[in-house]
Amino acid sequence: MSTDALDVIQAEIAGVLARVDRAMVERAAAVLDGAGRIFVAGAGRSGFMAEAFAMRLVHLGFRVHVVGETTAPSLASEDIVVAVSGSGTTAGTLRSAQEAVRVGGHVLAVTTDADSPLVEQARTVLLVPAATKHRRADETATVQPLSSLFDQSVHLLFDAVCLRLAELRDVDNTAARSAHVTTE
């Protein structure tokens, strides 16, 4: 018997989002609202989710950089690094978080594992109760490959954070559109 893939994916994402601590989403928005500069870090698809988040933050009026891009400046103590890693062990993402801590910056960890090395570096955590490619015993079951469920859920959670930030900063679609890229 065949199942509808869209229904399966929607149900899996709904299950994850229903278990997200809303206070963590609110705390992430509050921390970012006070940011001077925001850096995003992640690898693979998680990195793409971080980059999509960075783009939307620019539309909301934030100064944002992507770790690893040639135009990214050095980290300073006033900066926030949003570090995205399902496992909380991705080497490059963890190094970015450690550098932020070294210079006195703030780390917002986005991960599935509350006991991960990434969380140890973080002042703020957004736990995403989804599956990663590691399929640890405590992770949510999924039929999707690798970290698809984590990445999909992170994208939606970042959109929820942006929606809250838009509220806090009184940024409507017209204002966001004025910050949208015009060189594409």
PDB file of C-alpha atoms in Angstrom, residues 19-182:
ATOM      1  CA  ARG A  19       6.833  19.231  20.867  1.00  0.00           C
ATOM      2  CA  VAL A  20       8.936  22.399  20.518  1.00  0.00           C
ATOM      3  CA  ASP A  21       9.133  24.470  23.689  1.00  0.00           C
ATOM      4  CA  ARG A  22       7.520  27.781  22.678  1.00  0.00           C
ATOM      5  CA  ALA A  23       9.503  29.603  25.365  1.00  0.00           C
ATOM      6  CA  MET A  24      12.697  28.634  23.528  1.00  0.00           C
ATOM      7  CA  VAL A  25      11.374  30.195  20.324  1.00  0.00           C
ATOM      8  CA  GLU A  26      10.449  33.374  22.207  1.00  0.00           C
ATOM      9  CA  ARG A  27      13.852  33.463  23.939  1.00  0.00           C
ATOM     10  CA  ALA A  28      15.665  33.046  20.603  1.00  0.00           C
ATOM     11  CA  ALA A  29      13.709  35.984  19.155  1.00  0.00           C
ATOM     12  CA  ALA A  30      14.379  38.142  22.218  1.00  0.00           C
ATOM     13  CA  VAL A  31      18.116  37.427  22.129  1.00  0.00           C
ATOM     14  CA  LEU A  32      18.347  38.159  18.405  1.00  0.00           C
ATOM     15  CA  ASP A  33      16.267  41.324  18.741  1.00  0.00           C
ATOM     16  CA  GLY A  34      19.042  42.825  20.851  1.00  0.00           C
ATOM     17  CA  ALA A  35      21.871  41.717  18.565  1.00  0.00           C
ATOM     18  CA  GLY A  36      24.427  44.032  17.062  1.00  0.00           C
ATOM     19  CA  ARG A  37      25.639  41.548  14.475  1.00  0.00           C
ATOM     20  CA  ILE A  38      24.448  38.020  13.829  1.00  0.00           C
ATOM     21  CA  PHE A  39      26.563  35.278  12.302  1.00  0.00           C
ATOM     22  CA  VAL A  40      25.019  32.006  11.121  1.00  0.00           C
ATOM     23  CA  ALA A  41      26.906  28.727  10.947  1.00  0.00           C
ATOM     24  CA  GLY A  42      26.014  25.252   9.757  1.00  0.00           C
ATOM     25  CA  ALA A  43      27.133  22.566   7.338  1.00  0.00           C
ATOM     26  CA  GLY A  44      25.304  20.797   4.539  1.00  0.00           C
ATOM     27  CA  ARG A  45      21.522  21.208   4.513  1.00  0.00           C
ATOM     28  CA  SER A  46      21.631  22.644   8.025  1.00  0.00           C
ATOM     29  CA  GLY A  47      23.943  25.300   6.620  1.00  0.00           C
ATOM     30  CA  PHE A  48      21.400  26.051   3.897  1.00  0.00           C
ATOM     31  CA  MET A  49      18.726  26.500   6.564  1.00  0.00           C
ATOM     32  CA  ALA A  50      21.067  28.874   8.410  1.00  0.00           C
ATOM     33  CA  GLU A  51      21.691  30.832   5.204  1.00  0.00           C
ATOM     34  CA  ALA A  52      17.954  31.091   4.490  1.00  0.00           C
ATOM     35  CA  PHE A  53      17.521  32.423   8.021  1.00  0.00           C
ATOM     36  CA  ALA A  54      20.312  34.948   7.452  1.00  0.00           C
ATOM     37  CA  MET A  55      18.585  36.183   4.307  1.00  0.00           C
ATOM     38  CA  ARG A  56      15.309  36.740   6.110  1.00  0.00           C
ATOM     39  CA  LEU A  57      17.076  38.477   9.011  1.00  0.00           C
ATOM     40  CA  VAL A  58      18.552  40.932   6.498  1.00  0.00           C
ATOM     41  CA  HIS A  59      15.016  41.636   5.266  1.00  0.00           C
ATOM     42  CA  LEU A  60      14.080  42.429   8.864  1.00  0.00           C
ATOM     43  CA  GLY A  61      16.895  44.967   9.181  1.00  0.00           C
ATOM     44  CA  PHE A  62      19.613  42.961  10.938  1.00  0.00           C
ATOM     45  CA  ARG A  63      23.341  43.013  10.217  1.00  0.00           C
ATOM     46  CA  VAL A  64      24.024  39.382   9.312  1.00  0.00           C
ATOM     47  CA  HIS A  65      27.000  37.369   8.095  1.00  0.00           C
ATOM     48  CA  VAL A  66      27.453  33.747   7.074  1.00  0.00           C
ATOM     49  CA  VAL A  67      30.415  32.039   8.713  1.00  0.00           C
ATOM     50  CA  GLY A  68      32.876  30.923   6.045  1.00  0.00           C
ATOM     51  CA  GLU A  69      31.920  33.551   3.468  1.00  0.00           C
ATOM     52  CA  THR A  70      34.838  35.665   2.296  1.00  0.00           C
ATOM     53  CA  THR A  71      33.113  38.901   3.323  1.00  0.00           C
ATOM     54  CA  ALA A  72      32.415  37.805   6.915  1.00  0.00           C
ATOM     55  CA  PRO A  73      34.331  39.936   9.440  1.00  0.00           C
ATOM     56  CA  SER A  74      35.987  38.608  12.573  1.00  0.00           C
ATOM     57  CA  LEU A  75      33.780  37.889  15.566  1.00  0.00           C
ATOM     58  CA  ALA A  76      33.544  40.363  18.437  1.00  0.00           C
ATOM     59  CA  SER A  77      32.138  40.188  21.949  1.00  0.00           C
ATOM     60  CA  GLU A  78      28.837  41.838  20.970  1.00  0.00           C
ATOM     61  CA  ASP A  79      28.099  39.272  18.267  1.00  0.00           C
ATOM     62  CA  ILE A  80      25.700  36.341  18.270  1.00  0.00           C
ATOM     63  CA  VAL A  81      26.481  33.120  16.434  1.00  0.00           C
ATOM     64  CA  VAL A  82      23.455  31.043  15.456  1.00  0.00           C
ATOM     65  CA  ALA A  83      24.976  27.568  15.212  1.00  0.00           C
ATOM     66  CA  VAL A  84      22.849  24.906  13.510  1.00  0.00           C
ATOM     67  CA  SER A  85      23.769  21.228  13.924  1.00  0.00           C
ATOM     68  CA  GLY A  86      21.293  18.415  14.365  1.00  0.00           C
ATOM     69  CA  SER A  87      23.756  16.285  16.285  1.00  0.00           C
ATOM     70  CA  GLY A  88      25.439  19.225  17.993  1.00  0.00           C
ATOM     71  CA  THR A  89      28.788  17.725  17.011  1.00  0.00           C
ATOM     72  CA  THR A  90      29.459  19.066  13.496  1.00  0.00           C
ATOM     73  CA  ALA A  91      33.131  20.050  13.653  1.00  0.00           C
ATOM     74  CA  GLY A  92      33.069  23.358  11.745  1.00  0.00           C
ATOM     75  CA  THR A  93      29.882  24.552  13.410  1.00  0.00           C
ATOM     76  CA  LEU A  94      31.255  23.646  16.817  1.00  0.00           C
ATOM     77  CA  ARG A  95      34.500  25.531  16.053  1.00  0.00           C
ATOM     78  CA  SER A  96      32.465  28.641  15.169  1.00  0.00           C
ATOM     79  CA  ALA A  97      30.626  28.406  18.478  1.00  0.00           C
ATOM     80  CA  GLN A  98      33.871  27.925  20.377  1.00  0.00           C
ATOM     81  CA  GLU A  99      35.371  30.993  18.688  1.00  0.00           C
ATOM     82  CA  ALA A 100      32.326  33.052  19.637  1.00  0.00           C
ATOM     83  CA  VAL A 101      32.735  31.989  23.261  1.00  0.00           C
ATOM     84  CA  ARG A 102      36.476  32.712  23.124  1.00  0.00           C
ATOM     85  CA  VAL A 103      35.867  36.333  22.111  1.00  0.00           C
ATOM     86  CA  GLY A 104      33.011  36.772  24.592  1.00  0.00           C
ATOM     87  CA  GLY A 105      30.189  36.468  22.078  1.00  0.00           C
ATOM     88  CA  HIS A 106      26.838  34.755  22.442  1.00  0.00           C
ATOM     89  CA  VAL A 107      25.965  31.364  20.948  1.00  0.00           C
ATOM     90  CA  LEU A 108      22.424  30.377  20.032  1.00  0.00           C
ATOM     91  CA  ALA A 109      22.554  26.609  19.455  1.00  0.00           C
ATOM     92  CA  VAL A 110      19.926  24.971  17.250  1.00  0.00           C
ATOM     93  CA  THR A 111      20.117  21.205  17.694  1.00  0.00           C
ATOM     94  CA  THR A 112      18.332  18.001  18.680  1.00  0.00           C
ATOM     95  CA  ASP A 113      20.724  17.067  21.473  1.00  0.00           C
ATOM     96  CA  ALA A 114      20.499  18.959  24.779  1.00  0.00           C
ATOM     97  CA  ASP A 115      23.679  17.210  25.967  1.00  0.00           C
ATOM     98  CA  SER A 116      25.812  17.965  22.902  1.00  0.00           C
ATOM     99  CA  PRO A 117      29.142  19.806  22.790  1.00  0.00           C
ATOM    100  CA  LEU A 118      27.360  22.602  20.883  1.00  0.00           C
ATOM    101  CA  VAL A 119      24.887  23.156  23.721  1.00  0.00           C
ATOM    102  CA  GLU A 120      27.813  23.310  26.155  1.00  0.00           C
ATOM    103  CA  GLN A 121      29.017  26.416  24.255  1.00  0.00           C
ATOM    104  CA  ALA A 122      25.595  28.077  24.108  1.00  0.00           C
ATOM    105  CA  ARG A 123      23.917  30.713  26.236  1.00  0.00           C
ATOM    106  CA  THR A 124      20.648  30.170  24.371  1.00  0.00           C
ATOM    107  CA  VAL A 125      19.323  26.899  22.973  1.00  0.00           C
ATOM    108  CA  LEU A 126      16.541  26.069  20.542  1.00  0.00           C
ATOM    109  CA  LEU A 127      15.947  22.330  20.825  1.00  0.00           C
ATOM    110  CA  VAL A 128      14.371  20.696  17.794  1.00  0.00           C
ATOM    111  CA  PRO A 129      13.006  17.246  18.711  1.00  0.00           C
ATOM    112  CA  ALA A 130      13.587  15.744  15.261  1.00  0.00           C
ATOM    113  CA  ALA A 131      15.657  12.974  13.718  1.00  0.00           C
ATOM    114  CA  THR A 132      19.188  13.421  12.422  1.00  0.00           C
ATOM    115  CA  LYS A 133      21.241  11.250  10.099  1.00  0.00           C
ATOM    116  CA  HIS A 134      22.578   9.406  13.165  1.00  0.00           C
ATOM    117  CA  ARG A 135      19.183   7.907  14.128  1.00  0.00           C
ATOM    118  CA  ARG A 136      20.010   7.764  17.844  1.00  0.00           C
ATOM    119  CA  ALA A 137      17.588   5.851  20.054  1.00  0.00           C
ATOM    120  CA  ASP A 138      16.121   9.038  21.580  1.00  0.00           C
ATOM    121  CA  GLU A 139      15.418  10.720  18.233  1.00  0.00           C
ATOM    122  CA  THR A 140      12.003  11.041  16.630  1.00  0.00           C
ATOM    123  CA  ALA A 141      11.178   8.303  14.147  1.00  0.00           C
ATOM    124  CA  THR A 142      11.064   9.320  10.492  1.00  0.00           C
ATOM    125  CA  VAL A 143      10.828   7.646   7.109  1.00  0.00           C
ATOM    126  CA  GLN A 144      12.755  10.494   5.501  1.00  0.00           C
ATOM    127  CA  PRO A 145      16.452  10.121   4.725  1.00  0.00           C
ATOM    128  CA  LEU A 146      19.283  11.594   6.748  1.00  0.00           C
ATOM    129  CA  SER A 147      18.471  14.897   8.508  1.00  0.00           C
ATOM    130  CA  SER A 148      15.518  15.911   6.341  1.00  0.00           C
ATOM    131  CA  LEU A 149      13.072  16.133   9.254  1.00  0.00           C
ATOM    132  CA  PHE A 150      15.483  18.239  11.315  1.00  0.00           C
ATOM    133  CA  ASP A 151      16.200  20.617   8.429  1.00  0.00           C
ATOM    134  CA  GLN A 152      12.536  21.037   7.497  1.00  0.00           C
ATOM    135  CA  SER A 153      11.612  21.727  11.105  1.00  0.00           C
ATOM    136  CA  VAL A 154      14.487  24.182  11.573  1.00  0.00           C
ATOM    137  CA  HIS A 155      13.377  26.134   8.512  1.00  0.00           C
ATOM    138  CA  LEU A 156       9.872  26.521   9.932  1.00  0.00           C
ATOM    139  CA  LEU A 157      11.146  27.367  13.412  1.00  0.00           C
ATOM    140  CA  PHE A 158      13.402  30.051  11.947  1.00  0.00           C
ATOM    141  CA  ASP A 159      10.380  31.454  10.117  1.00  0.00           C
ATOM    142  CA  ALA A 160       8.518  31.522  13.448  1.00  0.00           C
ATOM    143  CA  VAL A 161      11.437  33.406  15.036  1.00  0.00           C
ATOM    144  CA  CYS A 162      11.408  35.856  12.118  1.00  0.00           C
ATOM    145  CA  LEU A 163       7.672  36.366  12.444  1.00  0.00           C
ATOM    146  CA  ARG A 164       8.168  37.239  16.117  1.00  0.00           C
ATOM    147  CA  LEU A 165      11.085  39.543  15.249  1.00  0.00           C
ATOM    148  CA  ALA A 166       8.960  41.291  12.620  1.00  0.00           C
ATOM    149  CA  GLU A 167       6.357  41.892  15.334  1.00  0.00           C
ATOM    150  CA  LEU A 168       8.934  43.172  17.809  1.00  0.00           C
ATOM    151  CA  ARG A 169      10.473  45.510  15.234  1.00  0.00           C
ATOM    152  CA  ASP A 170       7.217  46.503  13.535  1.00  0.00           C
ATOM    153  CA  VAL A 171       8.439  45.283  10.151  1.00  0.00           C
ATOM    154  CA  ASP A 172       5.638  44.566   7.698  1.00  0.00           C
ATOM    155  CA  ASN A 173       5.862  43.104   4.204  1.00  0.00           C
ATOM    156  CA  THR A 174       6.407  46.538   2.626  1.00  0.00           C
ATOM    157  CA  ALA A 175       9.371  47.270   4.909  1.00  0.00           C
ATOM    158  CA  ALA A 176      10.840  43.798   4.416  1.00  0.00           C
ATOM    159  CA  ARG A 177      10.426  44.084   0.670  1.00  0.00           C
ATOM    160  CA  SER A 178      12.373  47.357   0.653  1.00  0.00           C
ATOM    161  CA  ALA A 179      15.345  45.438   2.105  1.00  0.00           C
ATOM    162  CA  HIS A 180      15.018  42.625  -0.444  1.00  0.00           C
ATOM    163  CA  VAL A 181      17.884  42.219  -2.898  1.00  0.00           C
ATOM    164  CA  THR A 182      17.541  44.205  -6.110  1.00  0.00           C
TER     165      THR A 182
END
